[in-house]
Each structure stands twice: as structure tokens, then as C-alpha cells.
CSV table of C-alpha atoms in Angstrom, one decimal:
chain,number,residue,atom,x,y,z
A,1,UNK,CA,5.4,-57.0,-41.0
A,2,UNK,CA,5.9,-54.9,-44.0
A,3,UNK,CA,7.6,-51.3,-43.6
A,4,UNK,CA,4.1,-49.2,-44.2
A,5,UNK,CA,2.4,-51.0,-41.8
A,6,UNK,CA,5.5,-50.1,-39.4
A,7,UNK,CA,5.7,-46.9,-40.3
A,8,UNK,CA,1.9,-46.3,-40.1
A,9,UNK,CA,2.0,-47.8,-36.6
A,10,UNK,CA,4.6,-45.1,-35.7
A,11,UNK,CA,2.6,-42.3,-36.8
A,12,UNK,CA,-0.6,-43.6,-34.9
A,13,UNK,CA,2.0,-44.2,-31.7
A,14,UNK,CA,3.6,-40.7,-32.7
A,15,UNK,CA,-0.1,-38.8,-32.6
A,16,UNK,CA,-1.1,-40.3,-29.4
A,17,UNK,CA,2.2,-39.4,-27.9
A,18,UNK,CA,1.6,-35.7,-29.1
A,19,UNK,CA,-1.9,-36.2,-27.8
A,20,UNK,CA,-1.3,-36.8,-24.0
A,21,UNK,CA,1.5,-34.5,-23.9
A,22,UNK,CA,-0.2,-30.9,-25.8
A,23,UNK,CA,-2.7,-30.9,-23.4
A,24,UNK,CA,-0.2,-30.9,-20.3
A,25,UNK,CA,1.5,-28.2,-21.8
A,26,UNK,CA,-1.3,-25.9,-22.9
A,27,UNK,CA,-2.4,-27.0,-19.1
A,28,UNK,CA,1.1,-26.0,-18.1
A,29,UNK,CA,1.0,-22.3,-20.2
A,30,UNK,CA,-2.5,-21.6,-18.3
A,31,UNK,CA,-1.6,-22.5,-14.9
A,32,UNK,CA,1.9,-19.8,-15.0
A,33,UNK,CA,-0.1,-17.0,-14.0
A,34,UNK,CA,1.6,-13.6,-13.5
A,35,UNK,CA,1.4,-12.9,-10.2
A,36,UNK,CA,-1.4,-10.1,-8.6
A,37,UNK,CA,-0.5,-7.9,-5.7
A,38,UNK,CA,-3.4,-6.1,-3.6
A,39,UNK,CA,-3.0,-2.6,-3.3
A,40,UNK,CA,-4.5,-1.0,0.1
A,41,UNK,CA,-4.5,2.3,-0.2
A,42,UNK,CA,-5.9,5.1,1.9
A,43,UNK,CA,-4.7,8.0,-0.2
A,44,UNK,CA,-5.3,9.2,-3.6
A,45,UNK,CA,-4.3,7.1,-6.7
A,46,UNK,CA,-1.5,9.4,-7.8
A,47,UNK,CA,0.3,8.3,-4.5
A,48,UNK,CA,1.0,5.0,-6.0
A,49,UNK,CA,3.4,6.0,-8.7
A,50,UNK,CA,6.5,5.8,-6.4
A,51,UNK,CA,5.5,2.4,-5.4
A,52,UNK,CA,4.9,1.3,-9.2
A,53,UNK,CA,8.0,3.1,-9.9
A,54,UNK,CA,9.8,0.7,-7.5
A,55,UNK,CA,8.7,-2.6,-8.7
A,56,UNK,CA,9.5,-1.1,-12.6
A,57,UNK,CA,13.3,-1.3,-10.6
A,58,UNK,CA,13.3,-4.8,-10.1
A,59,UNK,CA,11.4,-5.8,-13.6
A,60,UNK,CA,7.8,-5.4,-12.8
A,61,UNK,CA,6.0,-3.8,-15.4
A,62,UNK,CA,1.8,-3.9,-15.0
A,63,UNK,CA,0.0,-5.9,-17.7
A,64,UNK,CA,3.3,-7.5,-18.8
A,65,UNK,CA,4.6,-9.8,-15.6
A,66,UNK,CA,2.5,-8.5,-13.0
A,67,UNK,CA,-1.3,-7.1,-12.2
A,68,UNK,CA,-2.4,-5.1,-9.4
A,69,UNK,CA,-5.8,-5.0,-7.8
A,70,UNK,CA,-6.4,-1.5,-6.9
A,71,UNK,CA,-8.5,-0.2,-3.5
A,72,UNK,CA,-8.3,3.3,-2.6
A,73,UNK,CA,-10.2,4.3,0.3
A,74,UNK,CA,-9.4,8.1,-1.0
A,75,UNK,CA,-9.1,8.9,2.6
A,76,UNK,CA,-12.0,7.5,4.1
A,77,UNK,CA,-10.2,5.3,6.7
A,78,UNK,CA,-12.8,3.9,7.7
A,79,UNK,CA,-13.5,1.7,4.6
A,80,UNK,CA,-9.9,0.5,5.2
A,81,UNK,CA,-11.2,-2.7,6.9
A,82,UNK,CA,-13.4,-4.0,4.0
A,83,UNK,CA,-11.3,-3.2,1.0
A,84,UNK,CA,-8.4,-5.0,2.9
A,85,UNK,CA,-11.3,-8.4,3.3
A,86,UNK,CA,-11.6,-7.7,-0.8
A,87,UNK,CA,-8.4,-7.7,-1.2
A,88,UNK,CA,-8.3,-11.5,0.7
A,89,UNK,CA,-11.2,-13.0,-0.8
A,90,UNK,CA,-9.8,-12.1,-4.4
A,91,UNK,CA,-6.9,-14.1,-3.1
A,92,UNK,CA,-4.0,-12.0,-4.4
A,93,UNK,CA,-0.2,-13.2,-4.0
A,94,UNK,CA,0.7,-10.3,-1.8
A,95,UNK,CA,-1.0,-7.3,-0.5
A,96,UNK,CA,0.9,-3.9,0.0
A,97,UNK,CA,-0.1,-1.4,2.6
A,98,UNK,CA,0.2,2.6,2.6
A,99,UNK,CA,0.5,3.9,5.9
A,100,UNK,CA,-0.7,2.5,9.7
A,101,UNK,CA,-4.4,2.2,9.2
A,102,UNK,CA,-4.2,0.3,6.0
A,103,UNK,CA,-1.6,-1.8,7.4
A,104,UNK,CA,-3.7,-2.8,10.6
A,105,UNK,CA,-6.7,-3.4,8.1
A,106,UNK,CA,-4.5,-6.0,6.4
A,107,UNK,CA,-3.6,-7.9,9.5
A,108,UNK,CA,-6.9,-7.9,10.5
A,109,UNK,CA,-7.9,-9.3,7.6
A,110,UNK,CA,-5.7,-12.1,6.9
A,111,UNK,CA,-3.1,-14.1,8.9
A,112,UNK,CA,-1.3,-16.3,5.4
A,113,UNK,CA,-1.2,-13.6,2.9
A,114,UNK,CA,2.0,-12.2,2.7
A,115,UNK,CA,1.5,-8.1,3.4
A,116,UNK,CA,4.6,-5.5,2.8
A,117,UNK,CA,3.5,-2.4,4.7
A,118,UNK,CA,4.7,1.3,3.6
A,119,UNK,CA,5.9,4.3,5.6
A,120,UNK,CA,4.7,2.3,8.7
A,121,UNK,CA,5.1,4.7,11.2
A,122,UNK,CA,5.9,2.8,14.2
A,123,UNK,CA,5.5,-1.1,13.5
A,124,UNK,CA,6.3,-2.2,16.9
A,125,UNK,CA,4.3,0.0,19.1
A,126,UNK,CA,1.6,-0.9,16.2
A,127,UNK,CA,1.9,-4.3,17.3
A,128,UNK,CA,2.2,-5.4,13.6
A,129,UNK,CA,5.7,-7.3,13.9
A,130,UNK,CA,7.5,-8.8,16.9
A,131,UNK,CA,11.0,-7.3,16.1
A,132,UNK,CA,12.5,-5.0,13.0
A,133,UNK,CA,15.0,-7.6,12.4
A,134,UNK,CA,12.5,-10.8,12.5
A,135,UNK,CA,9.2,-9.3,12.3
A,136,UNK,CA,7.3,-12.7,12.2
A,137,UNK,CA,4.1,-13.8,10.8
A,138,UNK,CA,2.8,-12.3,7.8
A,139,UNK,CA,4.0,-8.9,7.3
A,140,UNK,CA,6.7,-7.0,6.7
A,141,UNK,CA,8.0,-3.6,5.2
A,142,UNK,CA,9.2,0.2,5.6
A,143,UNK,CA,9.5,2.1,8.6
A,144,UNK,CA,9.3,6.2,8.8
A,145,UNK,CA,10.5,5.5,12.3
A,146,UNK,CA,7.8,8.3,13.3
A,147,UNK,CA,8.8,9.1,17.2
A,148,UNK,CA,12.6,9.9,16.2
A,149,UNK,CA,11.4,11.9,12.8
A,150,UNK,CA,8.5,13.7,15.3
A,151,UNK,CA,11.5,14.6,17.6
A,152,UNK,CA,13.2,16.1,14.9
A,153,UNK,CA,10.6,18.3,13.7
A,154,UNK,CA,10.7,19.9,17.1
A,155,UNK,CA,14.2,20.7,16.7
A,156,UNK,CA,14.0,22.0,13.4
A,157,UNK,CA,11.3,23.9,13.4
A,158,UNK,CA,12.8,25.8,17.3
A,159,UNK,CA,16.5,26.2,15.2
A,160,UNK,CA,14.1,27.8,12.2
A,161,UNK,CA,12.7,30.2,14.7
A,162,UNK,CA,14.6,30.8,17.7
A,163,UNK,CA,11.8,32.9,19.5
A,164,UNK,CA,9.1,29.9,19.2
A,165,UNK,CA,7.5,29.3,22.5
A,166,UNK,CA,4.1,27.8,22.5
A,167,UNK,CA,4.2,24.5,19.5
A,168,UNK,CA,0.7,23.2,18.4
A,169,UNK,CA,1.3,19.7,18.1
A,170,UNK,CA,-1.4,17.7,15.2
A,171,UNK,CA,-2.0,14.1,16.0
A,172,UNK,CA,-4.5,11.4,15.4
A,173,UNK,CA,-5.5,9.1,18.0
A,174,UNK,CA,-6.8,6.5,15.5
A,175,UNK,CA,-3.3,5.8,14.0
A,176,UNK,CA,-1.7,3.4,15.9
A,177,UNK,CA,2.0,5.2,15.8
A,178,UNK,CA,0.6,8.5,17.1
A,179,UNK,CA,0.8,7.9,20.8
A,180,UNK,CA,4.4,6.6,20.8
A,181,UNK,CA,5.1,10.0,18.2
A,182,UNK,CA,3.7,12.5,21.0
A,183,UNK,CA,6.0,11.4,23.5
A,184,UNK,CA,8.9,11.9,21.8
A,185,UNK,CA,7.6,15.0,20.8
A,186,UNK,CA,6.8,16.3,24.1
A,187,UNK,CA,10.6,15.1,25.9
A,188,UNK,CA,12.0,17.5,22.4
A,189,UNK,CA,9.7,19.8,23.5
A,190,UNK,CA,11.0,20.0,27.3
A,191,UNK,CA,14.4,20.0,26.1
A,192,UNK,CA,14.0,23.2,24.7
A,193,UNK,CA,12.0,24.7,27.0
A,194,UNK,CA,8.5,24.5,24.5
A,195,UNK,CA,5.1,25.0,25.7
A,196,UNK,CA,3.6,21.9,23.6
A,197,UNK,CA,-0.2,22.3,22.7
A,198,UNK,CA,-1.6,18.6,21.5
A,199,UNK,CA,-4.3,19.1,19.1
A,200,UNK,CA,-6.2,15.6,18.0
A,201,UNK,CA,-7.5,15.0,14.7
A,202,UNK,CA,-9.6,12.0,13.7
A,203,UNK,CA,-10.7,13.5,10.4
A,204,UNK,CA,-10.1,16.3,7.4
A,205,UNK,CA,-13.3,17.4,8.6
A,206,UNK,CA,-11.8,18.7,11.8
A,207,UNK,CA,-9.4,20.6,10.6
A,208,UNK,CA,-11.1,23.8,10.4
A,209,UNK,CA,-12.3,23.5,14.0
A,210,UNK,CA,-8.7,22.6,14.8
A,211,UNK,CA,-7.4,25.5,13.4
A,212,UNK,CA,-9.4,27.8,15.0
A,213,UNK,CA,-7.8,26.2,18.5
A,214,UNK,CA,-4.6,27.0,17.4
A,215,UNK,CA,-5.7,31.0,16.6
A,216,UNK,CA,-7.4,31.0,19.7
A,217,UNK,CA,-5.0,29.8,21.4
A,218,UNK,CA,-2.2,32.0,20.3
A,219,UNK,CA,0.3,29.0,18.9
A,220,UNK,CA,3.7,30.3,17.9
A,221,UNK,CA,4.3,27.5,15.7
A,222,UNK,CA,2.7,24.3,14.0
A,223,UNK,CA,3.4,20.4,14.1
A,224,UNK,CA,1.7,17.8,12.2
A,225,UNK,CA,2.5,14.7,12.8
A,226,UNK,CA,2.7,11.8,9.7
A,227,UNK,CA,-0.6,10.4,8.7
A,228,UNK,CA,-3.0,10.1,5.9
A,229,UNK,CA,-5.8,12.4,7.2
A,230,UNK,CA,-3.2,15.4,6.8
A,231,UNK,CA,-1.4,14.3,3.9
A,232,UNK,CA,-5.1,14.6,1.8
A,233,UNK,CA,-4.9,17.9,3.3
A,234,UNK,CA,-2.0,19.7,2.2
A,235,UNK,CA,-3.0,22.3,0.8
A,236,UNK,CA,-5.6,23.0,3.7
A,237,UNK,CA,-2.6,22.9,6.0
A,238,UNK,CA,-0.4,24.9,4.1
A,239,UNK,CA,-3.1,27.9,3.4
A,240,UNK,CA,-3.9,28.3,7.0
A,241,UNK,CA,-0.5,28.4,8.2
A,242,UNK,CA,0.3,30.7,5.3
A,243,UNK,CA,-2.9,33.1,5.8
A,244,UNK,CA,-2.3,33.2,9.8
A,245,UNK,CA,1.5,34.0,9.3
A,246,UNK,CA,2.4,30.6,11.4
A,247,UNK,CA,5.9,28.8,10.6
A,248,UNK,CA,5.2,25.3,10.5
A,249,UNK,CA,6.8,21.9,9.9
A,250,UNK,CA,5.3,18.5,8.6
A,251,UNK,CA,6.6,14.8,7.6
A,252,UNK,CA,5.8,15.6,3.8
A,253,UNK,CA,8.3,17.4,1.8
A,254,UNK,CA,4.9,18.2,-0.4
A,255,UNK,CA,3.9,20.4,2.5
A,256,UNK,CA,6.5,23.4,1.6
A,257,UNK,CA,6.3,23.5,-1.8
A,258,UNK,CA,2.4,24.3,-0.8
A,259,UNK,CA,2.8,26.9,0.9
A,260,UNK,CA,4.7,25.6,4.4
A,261,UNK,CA,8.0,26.3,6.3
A,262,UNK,CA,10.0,23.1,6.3
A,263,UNK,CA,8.9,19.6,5.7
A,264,UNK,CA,11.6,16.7,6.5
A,265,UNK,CA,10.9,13.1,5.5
A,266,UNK,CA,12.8,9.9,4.4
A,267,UNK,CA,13.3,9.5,1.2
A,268,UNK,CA,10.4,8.4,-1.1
A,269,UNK,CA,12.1,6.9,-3.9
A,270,UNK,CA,14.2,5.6,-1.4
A,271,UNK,CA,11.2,3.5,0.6
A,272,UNK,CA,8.7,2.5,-2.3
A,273,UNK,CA,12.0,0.7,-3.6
A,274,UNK,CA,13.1,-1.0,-0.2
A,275,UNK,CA,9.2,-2.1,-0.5
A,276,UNK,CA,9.6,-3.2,-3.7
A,277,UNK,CA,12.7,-5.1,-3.1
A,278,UNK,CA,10.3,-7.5,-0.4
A,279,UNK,CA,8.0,-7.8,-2.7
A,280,UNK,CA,10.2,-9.1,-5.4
A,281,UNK,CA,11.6,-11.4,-2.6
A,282,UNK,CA,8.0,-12.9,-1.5
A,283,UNK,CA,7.0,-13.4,-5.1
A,284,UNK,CA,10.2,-15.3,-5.1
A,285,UNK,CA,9.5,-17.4,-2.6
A,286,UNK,CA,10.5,-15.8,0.7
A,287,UNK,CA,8.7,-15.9,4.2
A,288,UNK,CA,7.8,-11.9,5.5
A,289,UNK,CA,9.0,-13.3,8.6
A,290,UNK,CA,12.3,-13.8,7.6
A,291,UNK,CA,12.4,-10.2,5.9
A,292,UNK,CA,13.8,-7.6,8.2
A,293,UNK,CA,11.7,-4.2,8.4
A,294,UNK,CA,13.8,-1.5,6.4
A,295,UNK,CA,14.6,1.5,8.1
A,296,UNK,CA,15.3,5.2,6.3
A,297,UNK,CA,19.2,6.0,5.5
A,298,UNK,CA,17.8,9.2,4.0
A,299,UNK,CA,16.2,11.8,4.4
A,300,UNK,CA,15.0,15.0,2.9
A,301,UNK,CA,15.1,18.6,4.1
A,302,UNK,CA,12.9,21.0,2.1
A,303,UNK,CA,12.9,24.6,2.9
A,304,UNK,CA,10.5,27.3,1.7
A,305,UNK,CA,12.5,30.5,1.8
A,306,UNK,CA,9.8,32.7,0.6
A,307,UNK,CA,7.6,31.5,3.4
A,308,UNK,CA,10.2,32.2,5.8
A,309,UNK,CA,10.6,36.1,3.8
A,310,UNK,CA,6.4,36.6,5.3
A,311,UNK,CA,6.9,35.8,8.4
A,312,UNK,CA,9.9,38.1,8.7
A,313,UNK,CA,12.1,35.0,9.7
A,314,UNK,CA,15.8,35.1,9.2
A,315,UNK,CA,16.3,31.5,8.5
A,316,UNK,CA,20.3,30.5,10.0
A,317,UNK,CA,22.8,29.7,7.6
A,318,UNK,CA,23.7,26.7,8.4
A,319,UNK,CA,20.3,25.3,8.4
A,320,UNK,CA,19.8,26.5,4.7
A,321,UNK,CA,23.4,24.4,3.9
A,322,UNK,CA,22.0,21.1,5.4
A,323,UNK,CA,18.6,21.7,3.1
A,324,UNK,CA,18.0,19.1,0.4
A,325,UNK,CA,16.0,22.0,-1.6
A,326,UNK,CA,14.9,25.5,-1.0
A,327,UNK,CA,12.2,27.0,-2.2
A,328,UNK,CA,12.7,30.9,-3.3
């Protein structure tokens, strides 16, 4: 056979080499999708930036190596349920949760998608995992470990005013946590000799009714307990308590720079990046199951002095020294 004959033979063999094997690796480049995560959120949007802060930690950067599927239910609670069934059908790689009714939305909705849950309040008594160290099935996440932070409150806010008798406790029966939460609240409360007033709240719109309870009723003092519905409300809270001259303490260390006595949480940066980290790890390949529920190592103390100043309160010393931040 002559030599062009060979070397055109090559070229043919060459091309439909080249032929079979572009197409498997354009197919290849299509199919190495970035991966989506679900966001179910019941708060406002601006929530999210500590959790998109947290997965910018571990190299996630939106649009670049990983999209997010937004539903904000922008405190509706209600519309939890279906934006978590969205979330499913749209078949997204992982789906993370803000809070106990977005994370029992989730679970109802799907039984393979991996879930991360955030500032769960009470995961066990939820019912969402079987243990903190092997939660099982499909979920995992971040615990504000609610009952002991609840307790807490109690003592804080009876060391901040020494003369509080009568406590007005704000709780919602819908989340899941709360009924765990007012128990430990109400054993703080007999330790120190407190007159506890449980006040449910399903909704924003009782608030107002709520707080005409706690007028009527001569409260010394003012509890809310972690959960969405008062979180949207804030400054609602923090007005009231500041126009009826009530000290008053909350799981948001928002809630004093409105307006508030004391607010004591974990650590946000500190739990949108544990989240993040399970996240990273599921998108990697690991089982929620396997993934341990993180706790809080830290927490934050945030004291408004000025708000203390109106209500004629001399706050103690030493619980100004332990404060992360006060307000002046």
C-alpha cells in the first residue's frame, strides 16, 4: 500500500476516533452540574446572609460553584408546607431549613433529600432526629438548644432586676420546641421564687392583643421565647416593652439594639458555619445520618444600658463584665 493511502487511512481512523470521543466529553461537561441547594425559609431574605456567608467559608460562591433555589414564606408559616414540596419536586441536592417550622415542612415533605436544619430549637423533642450524635434518616444540623438557653433567660433577666416578681413568658404552641422550652422555664422560674405568666402566640397578629395581657395583668418583666413569629417582630417587641417601661429579655441579640434589655443567643456566625460545614460534607458525599447535630460553644450577651437608664435599673457589675456588647 503506498504511504498516502496509509496516511489518508490514518486521518479517516483519526477523525472517527475524535468523533466518538468529542461527543462523550461535551456529554461529560453538560452532565457536571454545580450543585442546587433549596432554601426554606420563613423569615425575611436579609436573614440569609449569614448562611451565604458560611458556605463563602468553605468555597461556595452563588453563580460560580453553587445555585440556590430561594422560598421565603416572609413569615407566613403556614405556606411552609408547600414551598418545602417545591423545593422537592425541583429536585435540589440539599435543602436547608431556618428554624422548627421550616424544618418539620421539610421532613414532611421528603424522606431522601438530604435537609440541614438551622437554629433548630429542640431537634429531639421535635421528633426530627433519633439522637444529636446519630440523628438518622435525612436530616441533620444546628441546635439553639432552646429549653437550656429559655432557662437562662430567666436567670438573667431576675440578676438584671432583682425586684422582678411576676415574668410574662411569650411562646408559640405551633413550634414544635416550645413546649419542652416552657418547662424549663417555669422549674427557673420556681427556683427563684417567679410568678411565671405563659402568654401563647400563634401569630404577629396577636401580638397586640398579647400585649395588652401583659399591661393588664401587671407583668414585672418580659420573656419571649425563640421563634420566627417574634423575630419578624422586633421592633414590635422592642417598642412596647420600651413605651410600657418593661425590662425584657429575648433569644435575639437584634432585640436590644431595638430598643430591649438583654438579648442572649449562640453565636450566628458561629451556626450558619457549622451548617455550612454539613452542607459542604453532604455535597461531598456524606449521609445526614452519620452527621452529628452541632451544638452552640458560644454565645452572645448583648446589653442595652440606655434601656436599663429608663427603667431606673442599676444593672450589677459583674453582669455588665460577662456582656459581649453594651449598648450606651
Amino acid at each position: 500500500m503506498a504511504p498516502a493511502q496509509i496516511k489518508r487511512r490514518a486521518f479517516i481512523s483519526l477523525l472517527g476516533g475524535a468523533a466518538v470521543t468529542w461527543p462523550r466529553a461535551a456529554r461529560a461537561q453538560q452532565s457536571k452540574k454545580i450543585p442546587r441547594i433549596g432554601v426554606l425559609w420563613p423569615n425575611p431574605p436579609a436573614t440569609f446572609e449569614a448562611m451565604r456567608q458560611g458556605l463563602k467559608d468553605f468555597g461556595y460562591v452563588e453563580g460560580q460553584n453553587v445555585a440556590f433555589e430561594f422560598r421565603w414564606a416572609e413569615g407566613k408559616l403556614d405556606q411552609l408546607p408547600e414551598l418545602a414540596a417545591d423545593l422537592v419536586r425541583l429536585q435540589v441536592d440539599v435543602i436547608v431549613t431556618l428554624a422548627p417550622q421550616a424544618t418539620l415542612a421539610a421532613k414532611q415533605a421528603t424522606q431522601t433529600t438530604p435537609i440541614v436544619f438551622v437554629a433548630m430549637g429542640d431537634p429531639l423533642a421535635s421528633g426530627v432526629v433519633a439522637s444529636l450524635a446519630r440523628p438518622g434518616a435525612n436530616l441533620t444540623g444546628t441546635t439553639r438548644m432552646i429549653s437550656e438557653m429559655s432557662a437562662k433567660h430567666v436567670e438573667l433577666i431576675k440578676e438584671a432586676v432583682p425586684s422582678l416578681a411576676k415574668l410574662a413568658v411569650l411562646w408559640n404552641p405551633t413550634n414544635s420546641s416550645h413546649a419542652p422550652a416552657l418547662q424549663a422555664v417555669h422549674a427557673a422560674g420556681r427556683a427563684l421564687s417567679l410568678q411565671m405568666q405563659p402568654l401563647e402566640v400563634r401569630a404577629a397578629a396577636e401580638l397586640d392583643g398579647t400585649f395588652d395581657v401583659i399591661v393588664r395583668e401587671r407583668a414585672d418583666g418580659v420573656l419571649f421565647v425563640a421563634d420566627p413569629v417574634f423575630f419578624i417582630a422586633l421592633k414590635r417587641m422592642a417598642d412596647f416593652v420600651t413605651s410600657s417601661r418593661l425590662p425584657a429579655i429575648a433569644n435575639f441579640t437584634e432585640f436590644p439594639k431595638l430598643g430591649g434589655l438583654i438579648g442572649y443567643a449562640p453565636s450566628i456566625p458561629d451556626e450558619f458555619r457549622h451548617a455550612a460545614s454539613h452542607i459542604d460534607k453532604i455535597l461531598k458525599g456524606a449521609k445526614p445520618a452519620d452527621l452529628p447535630v452541632e451544638q452552640p460553644t458560644r454565645f452572645q450577651l448583648v446589653i442595652n444600658l440606655k434601656a436599663a437608664k429608663a427603667l431606673g435599673l442599676e444593672l450589677p457589675p459583674m453582669l455588665l463584665a460577662r456582656a459581649d456588647e453594651v449598648i450606651e
